[in-house]
Tab-separated table of C-alpha atoms and ligand atoms in Angstrom:
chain	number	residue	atom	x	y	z
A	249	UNK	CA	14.021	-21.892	-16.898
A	250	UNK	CA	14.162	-19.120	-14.428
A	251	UNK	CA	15.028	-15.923	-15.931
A	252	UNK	CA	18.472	-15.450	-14.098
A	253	UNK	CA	20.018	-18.815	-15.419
A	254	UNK	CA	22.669	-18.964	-18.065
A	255	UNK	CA	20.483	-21.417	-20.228
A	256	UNK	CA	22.577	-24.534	-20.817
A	257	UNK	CA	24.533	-24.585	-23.819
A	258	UNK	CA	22.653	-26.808	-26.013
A	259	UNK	CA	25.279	-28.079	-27.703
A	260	UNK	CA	28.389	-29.278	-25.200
A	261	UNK	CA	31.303	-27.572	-26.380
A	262	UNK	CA	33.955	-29.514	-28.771
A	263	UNK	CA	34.786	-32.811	-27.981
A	264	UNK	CA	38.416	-32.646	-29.612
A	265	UNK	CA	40.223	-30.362	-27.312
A	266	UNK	CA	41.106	-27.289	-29.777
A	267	UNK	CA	45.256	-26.329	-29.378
A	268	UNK	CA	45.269	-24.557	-26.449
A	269	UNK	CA	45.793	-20.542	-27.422
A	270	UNK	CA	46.851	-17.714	-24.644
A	271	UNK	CA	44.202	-15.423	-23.552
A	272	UNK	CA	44.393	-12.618	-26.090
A	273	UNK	CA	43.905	-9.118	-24.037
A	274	UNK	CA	40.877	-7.444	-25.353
A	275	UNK	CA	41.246	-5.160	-28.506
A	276	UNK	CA	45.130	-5.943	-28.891
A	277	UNK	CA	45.551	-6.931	-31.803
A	278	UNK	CA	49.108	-8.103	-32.037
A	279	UNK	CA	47.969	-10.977	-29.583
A	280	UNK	CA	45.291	-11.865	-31.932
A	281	UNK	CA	46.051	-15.701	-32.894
A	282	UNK	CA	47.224	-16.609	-36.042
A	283	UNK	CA	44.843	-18.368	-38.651
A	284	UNK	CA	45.893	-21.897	-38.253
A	285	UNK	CA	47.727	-23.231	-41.094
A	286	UNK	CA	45.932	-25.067	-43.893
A	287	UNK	CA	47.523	-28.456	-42.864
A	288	UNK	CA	46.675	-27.921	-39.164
A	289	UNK	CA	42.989	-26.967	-40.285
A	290	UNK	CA	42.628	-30.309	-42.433
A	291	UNK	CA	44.454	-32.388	-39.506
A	292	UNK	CA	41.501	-30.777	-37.470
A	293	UNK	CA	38.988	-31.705	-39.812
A	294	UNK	CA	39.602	-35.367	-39.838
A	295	UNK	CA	39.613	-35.676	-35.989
A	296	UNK	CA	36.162	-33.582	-36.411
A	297	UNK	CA	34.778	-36.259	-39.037
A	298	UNK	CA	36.174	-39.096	-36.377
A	299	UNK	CA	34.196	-37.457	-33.620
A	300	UNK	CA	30.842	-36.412	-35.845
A	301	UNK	CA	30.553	-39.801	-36.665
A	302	UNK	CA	30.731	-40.907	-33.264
A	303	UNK	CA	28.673	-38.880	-31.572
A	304	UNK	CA	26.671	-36.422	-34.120
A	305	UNK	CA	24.628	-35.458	-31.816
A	306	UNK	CA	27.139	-33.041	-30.075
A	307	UNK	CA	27.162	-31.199	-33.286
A	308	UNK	CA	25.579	-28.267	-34.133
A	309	UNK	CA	26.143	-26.764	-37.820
A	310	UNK	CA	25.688	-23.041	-39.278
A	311	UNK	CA	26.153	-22.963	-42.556
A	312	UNK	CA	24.518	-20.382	-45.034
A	313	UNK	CA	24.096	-18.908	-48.620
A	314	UNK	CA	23.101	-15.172	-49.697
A	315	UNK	CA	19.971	-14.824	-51.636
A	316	UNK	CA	21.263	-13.680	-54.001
A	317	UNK	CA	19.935	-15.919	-57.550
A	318	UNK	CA	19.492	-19.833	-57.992
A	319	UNK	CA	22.201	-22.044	-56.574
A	320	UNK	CA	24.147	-24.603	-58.846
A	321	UNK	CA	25.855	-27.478	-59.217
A	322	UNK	CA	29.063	-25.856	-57.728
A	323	UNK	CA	27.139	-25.533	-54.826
A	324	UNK	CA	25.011	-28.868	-54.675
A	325	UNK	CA	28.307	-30.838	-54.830
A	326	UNK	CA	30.507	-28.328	-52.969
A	327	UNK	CA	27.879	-27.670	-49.956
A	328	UNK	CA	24.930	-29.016	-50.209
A	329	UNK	CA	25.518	-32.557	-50.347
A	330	UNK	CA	27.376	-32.290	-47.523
A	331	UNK	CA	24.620	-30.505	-45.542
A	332	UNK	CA	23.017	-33.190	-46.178
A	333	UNK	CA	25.488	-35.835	-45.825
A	334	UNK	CA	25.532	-33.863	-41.676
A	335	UNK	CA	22.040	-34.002	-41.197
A	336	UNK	CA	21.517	-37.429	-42.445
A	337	UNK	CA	23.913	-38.434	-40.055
A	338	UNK	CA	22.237	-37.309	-36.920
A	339	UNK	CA	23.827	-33.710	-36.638
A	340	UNK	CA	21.866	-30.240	-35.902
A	341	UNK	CA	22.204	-28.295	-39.182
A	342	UNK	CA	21.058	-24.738	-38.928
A	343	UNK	CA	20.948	-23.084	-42.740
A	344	UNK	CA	20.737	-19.175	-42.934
A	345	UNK	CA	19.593	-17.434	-45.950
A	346	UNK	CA	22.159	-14.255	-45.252
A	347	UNK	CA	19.505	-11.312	-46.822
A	348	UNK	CA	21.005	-9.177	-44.396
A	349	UNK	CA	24.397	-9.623	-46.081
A	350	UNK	CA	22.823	-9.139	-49.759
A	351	UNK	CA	21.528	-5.175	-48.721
A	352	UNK	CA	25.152	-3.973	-50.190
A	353	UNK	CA	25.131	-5.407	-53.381
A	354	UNK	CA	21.936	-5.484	-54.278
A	355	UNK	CA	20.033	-2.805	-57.002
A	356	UNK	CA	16.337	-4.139	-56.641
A	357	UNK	CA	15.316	-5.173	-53.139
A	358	UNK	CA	12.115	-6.394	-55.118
A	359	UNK	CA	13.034	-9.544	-56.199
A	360	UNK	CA	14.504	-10.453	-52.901
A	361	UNK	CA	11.155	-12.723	-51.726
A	362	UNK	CA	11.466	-14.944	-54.781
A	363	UNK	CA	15.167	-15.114	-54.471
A	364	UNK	CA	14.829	-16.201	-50.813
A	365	UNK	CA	12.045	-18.929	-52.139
A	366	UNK	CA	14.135	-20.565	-54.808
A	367	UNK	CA	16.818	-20.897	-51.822
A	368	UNK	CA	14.362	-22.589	-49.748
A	369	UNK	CA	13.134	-24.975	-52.897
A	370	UNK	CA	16.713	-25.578	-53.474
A	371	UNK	CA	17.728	-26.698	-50.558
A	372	UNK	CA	14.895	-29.019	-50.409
A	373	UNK	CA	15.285	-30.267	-53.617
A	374	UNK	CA	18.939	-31.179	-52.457
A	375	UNK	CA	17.435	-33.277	-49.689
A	376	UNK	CA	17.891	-31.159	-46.894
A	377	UNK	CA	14.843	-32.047	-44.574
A	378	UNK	CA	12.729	-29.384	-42.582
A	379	UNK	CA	11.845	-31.759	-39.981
A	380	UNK	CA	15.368	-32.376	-39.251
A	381	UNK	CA	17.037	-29.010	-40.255
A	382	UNK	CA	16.354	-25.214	-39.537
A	383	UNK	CA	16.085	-22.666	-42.557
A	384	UNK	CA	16.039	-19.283	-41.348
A	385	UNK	CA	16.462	-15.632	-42.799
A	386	UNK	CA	18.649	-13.247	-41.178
A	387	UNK	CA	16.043	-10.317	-41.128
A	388	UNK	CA	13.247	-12.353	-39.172
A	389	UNK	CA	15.545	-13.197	-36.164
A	390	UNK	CA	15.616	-10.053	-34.266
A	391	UNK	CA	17.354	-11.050	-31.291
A	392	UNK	CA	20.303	-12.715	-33.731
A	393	UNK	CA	21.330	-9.017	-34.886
A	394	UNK	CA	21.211	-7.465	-31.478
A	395	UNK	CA	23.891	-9.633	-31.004
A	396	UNK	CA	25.809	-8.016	-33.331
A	397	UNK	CA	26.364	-4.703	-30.404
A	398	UNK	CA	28.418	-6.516	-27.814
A	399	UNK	CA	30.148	-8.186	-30.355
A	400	UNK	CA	31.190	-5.079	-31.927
A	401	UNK	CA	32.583	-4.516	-28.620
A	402	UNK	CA	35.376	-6.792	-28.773
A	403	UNK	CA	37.193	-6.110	-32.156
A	404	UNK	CA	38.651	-3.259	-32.863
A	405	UNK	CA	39.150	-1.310	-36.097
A	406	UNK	CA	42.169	-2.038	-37.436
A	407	UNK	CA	41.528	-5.824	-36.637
A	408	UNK	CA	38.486	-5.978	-39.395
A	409	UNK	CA	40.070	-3.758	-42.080
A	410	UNK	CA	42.849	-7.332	-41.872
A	411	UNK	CA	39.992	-9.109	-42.809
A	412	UNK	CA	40.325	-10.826	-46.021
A	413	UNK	CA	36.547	-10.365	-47.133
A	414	UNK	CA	36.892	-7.215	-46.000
A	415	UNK	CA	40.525	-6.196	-47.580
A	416	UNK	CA	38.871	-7.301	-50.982
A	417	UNK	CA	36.168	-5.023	-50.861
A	418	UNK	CA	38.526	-2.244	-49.863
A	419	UNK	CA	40.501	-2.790	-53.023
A	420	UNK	CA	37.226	-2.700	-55.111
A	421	UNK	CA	36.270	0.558	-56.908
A	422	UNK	CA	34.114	2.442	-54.724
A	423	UNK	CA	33.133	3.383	-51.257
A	424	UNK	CA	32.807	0.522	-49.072
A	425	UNK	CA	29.815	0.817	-46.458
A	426	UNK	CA	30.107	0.489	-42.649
A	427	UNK	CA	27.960	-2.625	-42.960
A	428	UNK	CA	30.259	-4.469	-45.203
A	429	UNK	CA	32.680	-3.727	-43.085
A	430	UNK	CA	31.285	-5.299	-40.078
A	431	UNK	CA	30.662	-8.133	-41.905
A	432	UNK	CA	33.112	-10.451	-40.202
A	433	UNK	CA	31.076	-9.575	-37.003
A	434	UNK	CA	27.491	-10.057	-38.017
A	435	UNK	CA	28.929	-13.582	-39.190
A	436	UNK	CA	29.655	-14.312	-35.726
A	437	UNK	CA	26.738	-13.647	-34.269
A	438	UNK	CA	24.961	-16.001	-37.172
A	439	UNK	CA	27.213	-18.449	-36.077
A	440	UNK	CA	27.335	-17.959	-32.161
A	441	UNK	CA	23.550	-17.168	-31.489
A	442	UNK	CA	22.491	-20.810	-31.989
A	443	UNK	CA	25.976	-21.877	-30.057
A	444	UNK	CA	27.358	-23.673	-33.233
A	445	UNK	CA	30.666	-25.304	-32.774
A	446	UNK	CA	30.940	-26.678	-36.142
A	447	UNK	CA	31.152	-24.129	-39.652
A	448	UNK	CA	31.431	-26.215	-42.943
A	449	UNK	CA	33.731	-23.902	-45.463
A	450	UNK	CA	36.354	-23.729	-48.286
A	451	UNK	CA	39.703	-23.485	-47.199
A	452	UNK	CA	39.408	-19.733	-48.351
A	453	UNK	CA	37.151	-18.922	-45.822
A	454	UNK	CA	39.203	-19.854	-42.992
A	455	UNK	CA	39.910	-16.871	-41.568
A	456	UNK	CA	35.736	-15.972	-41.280
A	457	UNK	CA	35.541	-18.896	-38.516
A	458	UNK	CA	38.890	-17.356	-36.956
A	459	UNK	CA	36.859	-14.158	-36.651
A	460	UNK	CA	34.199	-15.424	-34.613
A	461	UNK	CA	36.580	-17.336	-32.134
A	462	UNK	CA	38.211	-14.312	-31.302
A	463	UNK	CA	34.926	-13.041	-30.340
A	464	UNK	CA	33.679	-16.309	-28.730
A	465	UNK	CA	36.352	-16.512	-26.536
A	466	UNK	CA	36.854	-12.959	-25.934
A	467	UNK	CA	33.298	-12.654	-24.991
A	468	UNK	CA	33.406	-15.471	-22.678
A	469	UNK	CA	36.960	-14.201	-20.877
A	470	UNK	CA	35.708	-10.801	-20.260
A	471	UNK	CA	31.804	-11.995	-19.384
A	472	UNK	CA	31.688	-15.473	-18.302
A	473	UNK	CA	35.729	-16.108	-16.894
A	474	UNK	CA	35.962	-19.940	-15.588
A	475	UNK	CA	32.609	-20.747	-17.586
A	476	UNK	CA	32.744	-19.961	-21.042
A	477	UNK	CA	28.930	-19.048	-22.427
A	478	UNK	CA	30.106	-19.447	-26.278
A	479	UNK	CA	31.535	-22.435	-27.737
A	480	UNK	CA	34.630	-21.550	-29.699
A	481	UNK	CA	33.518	-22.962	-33.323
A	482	UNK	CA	35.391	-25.489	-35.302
A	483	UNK	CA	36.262	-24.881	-39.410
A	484	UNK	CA	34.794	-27.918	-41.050
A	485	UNK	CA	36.663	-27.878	-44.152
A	486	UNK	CA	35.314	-29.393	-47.052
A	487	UNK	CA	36.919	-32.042	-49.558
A	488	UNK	CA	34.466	-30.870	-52.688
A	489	UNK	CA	36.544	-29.689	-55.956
A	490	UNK	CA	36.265	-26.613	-56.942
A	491	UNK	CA	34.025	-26.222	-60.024
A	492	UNK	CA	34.478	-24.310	-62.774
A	493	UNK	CA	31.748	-22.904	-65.126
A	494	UNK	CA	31.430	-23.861	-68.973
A	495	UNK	CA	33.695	-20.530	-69.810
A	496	UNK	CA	36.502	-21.957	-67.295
A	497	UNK	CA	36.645	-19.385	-64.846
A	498	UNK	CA	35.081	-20.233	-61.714
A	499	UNK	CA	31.100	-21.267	-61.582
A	500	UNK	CA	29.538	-18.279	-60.468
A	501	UNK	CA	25.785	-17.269	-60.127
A	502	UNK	CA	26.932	-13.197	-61.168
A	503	UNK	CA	28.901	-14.994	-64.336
A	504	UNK	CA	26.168	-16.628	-66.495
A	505	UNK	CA	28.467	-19.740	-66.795
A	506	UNK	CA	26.843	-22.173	-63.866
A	507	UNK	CA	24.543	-24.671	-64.489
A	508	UNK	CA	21.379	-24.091	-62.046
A	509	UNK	CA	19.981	-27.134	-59.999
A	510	UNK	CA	16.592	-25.790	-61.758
A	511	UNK	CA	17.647	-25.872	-65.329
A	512	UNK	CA	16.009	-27.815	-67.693
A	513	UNK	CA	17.675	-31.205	-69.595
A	514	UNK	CA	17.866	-29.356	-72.676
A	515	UNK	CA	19.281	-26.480	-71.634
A	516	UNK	CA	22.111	-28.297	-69.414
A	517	UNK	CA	22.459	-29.432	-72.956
A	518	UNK	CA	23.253	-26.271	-74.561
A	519	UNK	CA	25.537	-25.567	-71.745
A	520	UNK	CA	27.795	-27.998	-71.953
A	521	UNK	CA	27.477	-28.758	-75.776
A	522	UNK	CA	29.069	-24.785	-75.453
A	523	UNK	CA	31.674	-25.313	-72.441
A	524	UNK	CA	35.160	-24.292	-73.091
A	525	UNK	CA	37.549	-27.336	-74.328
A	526	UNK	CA	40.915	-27.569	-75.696
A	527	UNK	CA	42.841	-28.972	-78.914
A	528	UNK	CA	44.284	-32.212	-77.687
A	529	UNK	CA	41.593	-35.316	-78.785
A	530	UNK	CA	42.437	-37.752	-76.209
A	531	UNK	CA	40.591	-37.206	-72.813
A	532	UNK	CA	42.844	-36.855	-69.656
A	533	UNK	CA	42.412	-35.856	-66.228
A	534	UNK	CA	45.428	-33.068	-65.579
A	535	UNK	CA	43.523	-29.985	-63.557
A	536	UNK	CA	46.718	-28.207	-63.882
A	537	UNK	CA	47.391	-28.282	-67.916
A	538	UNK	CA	44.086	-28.710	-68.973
A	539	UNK	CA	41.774	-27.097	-66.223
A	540	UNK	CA	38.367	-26.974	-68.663
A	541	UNK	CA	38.525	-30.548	-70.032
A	542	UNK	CA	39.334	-31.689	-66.676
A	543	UNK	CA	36.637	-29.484	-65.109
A	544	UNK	CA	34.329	-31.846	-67.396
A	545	UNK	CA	35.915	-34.798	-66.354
A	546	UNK	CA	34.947	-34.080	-62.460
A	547	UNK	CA	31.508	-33.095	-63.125
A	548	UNK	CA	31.164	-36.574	-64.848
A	549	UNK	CA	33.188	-38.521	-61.745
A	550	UNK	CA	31.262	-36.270	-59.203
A	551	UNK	CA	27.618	-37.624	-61.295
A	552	UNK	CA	28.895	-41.330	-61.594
A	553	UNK	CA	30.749	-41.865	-58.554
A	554	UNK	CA	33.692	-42.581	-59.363
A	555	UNK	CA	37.063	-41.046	-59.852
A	556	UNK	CA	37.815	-38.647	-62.397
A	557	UNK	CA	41.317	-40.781	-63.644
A	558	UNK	CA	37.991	-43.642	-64.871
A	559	UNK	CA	36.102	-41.119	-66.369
A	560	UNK	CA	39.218	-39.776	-68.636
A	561	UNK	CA	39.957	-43.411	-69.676
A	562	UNK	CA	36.484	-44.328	-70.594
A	563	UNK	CA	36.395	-41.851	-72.775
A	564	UNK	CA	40.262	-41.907	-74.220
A	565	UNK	CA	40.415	-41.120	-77.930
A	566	UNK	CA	36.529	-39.771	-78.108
A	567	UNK	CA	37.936	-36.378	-77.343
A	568	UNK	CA	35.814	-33.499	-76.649
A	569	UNK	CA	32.388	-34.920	-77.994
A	570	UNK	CA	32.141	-37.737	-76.690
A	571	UNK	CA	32.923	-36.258	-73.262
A	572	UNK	CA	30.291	-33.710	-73.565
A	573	UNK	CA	27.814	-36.122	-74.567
A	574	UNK	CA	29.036	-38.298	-71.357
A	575	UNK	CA	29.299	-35.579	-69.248
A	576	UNK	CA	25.013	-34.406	-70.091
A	577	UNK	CA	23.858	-37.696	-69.743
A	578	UNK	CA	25.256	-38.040	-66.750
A	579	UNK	CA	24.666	-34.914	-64.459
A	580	UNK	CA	20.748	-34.603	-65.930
A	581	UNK	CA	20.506	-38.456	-64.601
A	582	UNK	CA	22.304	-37.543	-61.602
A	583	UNK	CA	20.057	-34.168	-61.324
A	584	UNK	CA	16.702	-35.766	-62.703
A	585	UNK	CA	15.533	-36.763	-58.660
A	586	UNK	CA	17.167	-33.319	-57.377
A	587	UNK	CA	15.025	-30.837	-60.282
A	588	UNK	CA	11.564	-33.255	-59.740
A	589	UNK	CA	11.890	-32.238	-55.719
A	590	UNK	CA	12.442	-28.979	-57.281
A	591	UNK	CA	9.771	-28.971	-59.562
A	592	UNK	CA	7.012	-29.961	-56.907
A	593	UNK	CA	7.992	-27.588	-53.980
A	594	UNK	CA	8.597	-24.669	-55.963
A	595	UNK	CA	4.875	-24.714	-57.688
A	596	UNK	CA	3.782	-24.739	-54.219
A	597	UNK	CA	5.110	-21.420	-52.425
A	598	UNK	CA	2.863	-21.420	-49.740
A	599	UNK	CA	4.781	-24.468	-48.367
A	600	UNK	CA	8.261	-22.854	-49.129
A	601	UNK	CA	6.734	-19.795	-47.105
A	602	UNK	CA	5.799	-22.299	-44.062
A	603	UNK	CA	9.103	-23.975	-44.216
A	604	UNK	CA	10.636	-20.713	-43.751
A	605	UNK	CA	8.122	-19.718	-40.911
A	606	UNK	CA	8.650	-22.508	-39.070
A	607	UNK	CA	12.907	-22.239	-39.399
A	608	UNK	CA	12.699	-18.424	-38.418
A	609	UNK	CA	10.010	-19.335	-35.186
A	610	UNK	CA	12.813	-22.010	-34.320
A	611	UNK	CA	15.638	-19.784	-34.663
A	612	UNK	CA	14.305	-16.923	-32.727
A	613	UNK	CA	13.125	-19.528	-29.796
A	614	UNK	CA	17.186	-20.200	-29.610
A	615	UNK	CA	17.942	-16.243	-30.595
A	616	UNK	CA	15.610	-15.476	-27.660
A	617	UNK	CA	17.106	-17.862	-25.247
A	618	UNK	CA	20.861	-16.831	-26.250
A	619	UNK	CA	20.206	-12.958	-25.328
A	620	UNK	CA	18.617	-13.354	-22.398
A	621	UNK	CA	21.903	-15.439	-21.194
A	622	UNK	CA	24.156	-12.703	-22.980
A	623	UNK	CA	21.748	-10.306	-21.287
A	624	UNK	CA	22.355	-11.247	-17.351
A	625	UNK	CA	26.264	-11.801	-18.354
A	626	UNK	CA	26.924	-8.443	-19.374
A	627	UNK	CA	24.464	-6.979	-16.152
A	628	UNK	CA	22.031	-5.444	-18.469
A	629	UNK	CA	19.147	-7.148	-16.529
A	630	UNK	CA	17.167	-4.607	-14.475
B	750	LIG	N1	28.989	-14.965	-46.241
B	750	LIG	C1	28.362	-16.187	-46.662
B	750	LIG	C2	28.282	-16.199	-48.199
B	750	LIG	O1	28.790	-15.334	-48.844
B	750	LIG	C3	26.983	-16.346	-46.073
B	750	LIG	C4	27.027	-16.341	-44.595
B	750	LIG	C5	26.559	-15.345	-43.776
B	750	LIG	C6	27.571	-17.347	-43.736
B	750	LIG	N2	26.788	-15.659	-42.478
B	750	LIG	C7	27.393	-16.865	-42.415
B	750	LIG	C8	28.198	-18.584	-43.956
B	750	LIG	C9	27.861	-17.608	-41.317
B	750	LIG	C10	28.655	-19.309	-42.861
B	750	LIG	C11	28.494	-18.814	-41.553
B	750	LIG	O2	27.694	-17.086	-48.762
């Protein structure tokens, strides 16, 4: 491809027509669009499941985790099966281990390279496929951050500091660095670098994909008017449950109270022989009145396959033992295929290390390729 060509988008923008938004003027924020509302987002994410399984192949995904510990089953059925579930079906599914994004809360940059590992073996163990997916690292993909300049460009100040992410942190004891609080606009350029229209998330994180649209299309109105170089990505929002960990407060790799895709039988065991119940014997599924015994419940459904109204009647009048001992049979049988995959790659991290290698060479091919095109836009070719 000659040097002073726009290289094609290589994924065609959206099929679905997105609502149709005025041009917001650069940097003013009052014109900045609205996050859509949560029913408009899940109207938008069944027309997006109609068109991914018609044509997949017009999809590409960014999805990605920090490095920062061993993922669990919160995320295996909240993310990873779905990954999954999109590659299997035919779509592009880019995965970024975010170490960039882990510099602010992190103590001991030394344990970094085995975090980023186990993130590699878990995703593998899930069954996400390095033939058919890219795994890459922030840090390795050069061209990805520089990115991150012109994008600053087009937000302004006051803008991020509305930022949810970003809001939280503010209200959290202590200084907040400049880093953090460009977060919202690093995320962009993980997502728009590769020219993904399609970002899998919890309906929390809605307003991180509304971020990067702003800067998709205010990029392509002030750069590439009548031809837009950035495809304005689509939320993707997920159906998973929300799980909670065996203390009942929400499964969380910082909390000690998730069960890890690499724990043993015996200690998923201990776990749940120890999760949180209540007083009432018989077994019902009501997330509302009795969030930890239904939290069990789910896990069981989510393992069985089938819904967690079954799994609460099965068990009835066995109350809280026989639950638990339903509830550990069934996720280490469920789990026993996911933590053998585990097992095998993670003994071998000179294949982890190759899998990574060969992600990060892919992604910086298509980093590459995207500045050049951002490159001649913005006339810094000379
Ligand atoms: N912020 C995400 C997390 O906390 C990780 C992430 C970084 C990400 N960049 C992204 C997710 C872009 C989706 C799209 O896990």
């Amino acid at each position: 491809m000659p040097a002073n060509t726009v290289p094609a988008t290589p994924v065609p923008a959206t099929p679905v027509p997105a609502a149709a938004v005025p041009p917001a003027p650069l940097l003013d924020p009052a014109a900045a669009p609205a996050v859509p509302s949560l029913a408009a987002a899940q109207r938008r994410s069944a027309e997006l499941e109609a068109a991914i399984q018609a044509d997949p192949a017009r999809f590409r995904v960014l999805t990605g985790d920090r490095p920062t510990g061993p993922l669990h089953i919160g995320h295996l059925f909240g993310t990873l099966l779905n990954r999954v579930r999109l590659q299997d079906l035919g779509v592009d599914v880019m995965v970024l281990i975010a170490d960039y994004q882990t510099i602010t809360d992190r103590d001991s940059p030394q344990t970094l390279p085995a975090d980023v590992l186990g993130l590699v073996a878990d995703y593998l163990a899930a069954g996400l496929d390095p033939d058919r997916c890219t795994i890459f690292t922030h840090s390795q993909i050069a061209p990805l951050n520089q990115l991150m300049l012109p994008f600053l460009s087009l937000v302004s100040v006051a803008e991020l500091s509305r930022n949810p992410t970003v809001k939280d942190e503010a209200a959290a004891a202590g200084p907040m660095s400049a880093l953090m609080f460009t977060y919202p606009v690093h995320q962009a350029a993980d997502i728009l670098f590769c020219h993904a229209n399609l970002v899998p998330v919890g309906k929390d994180q809605l307003p991180h994909v509304e971020g990067t649209r702003v800067i998709a299309r205010r990029f392509n109105e002030r750069y590439a008017p009548g031809r837009p170089y950035f495809p304005v990505p689509d939320a993707l929002l997920s159906h998973a449950p929300l799980l909670l960990g065996v203390d009942g407060r929400k499964m969380s790799k910082s909390r000690d109270n998730a069960i890890a895709l690499g724990a043993g039988e015996d200690e998923t065991a201990r776990l749940i022989r120890g999760a949180r119940t209540d007083a009432e014997r018989t077994i019902s599924y009501q997330p509302e009145q009795r969030p930890e015994v239904s939290n069990l419940v789910q896990i069981a459904a989510l393992c069985l396959d089938q819904s967690p109204a079954e799994v609460a009647e099965r068990v009835g009048g066995g109350g809280a033992a026989a639950l638990k001992r339903l509830v550990t049979e069934a996720l280490n049988e469920r789990l026993r295929p996911v933590r053998a995959r585990r097992r095998e790659v993670a003994a071998d991290p000179e294949y982890l290390r190759q899998v990574l290698a060969a992600g990060n060479g892919r992604a910086e091919g298509i980093a590459d390729r995207t500045l050049a095109g951002v490159r001649r836009l913005m006339h810094t070719v000379y």
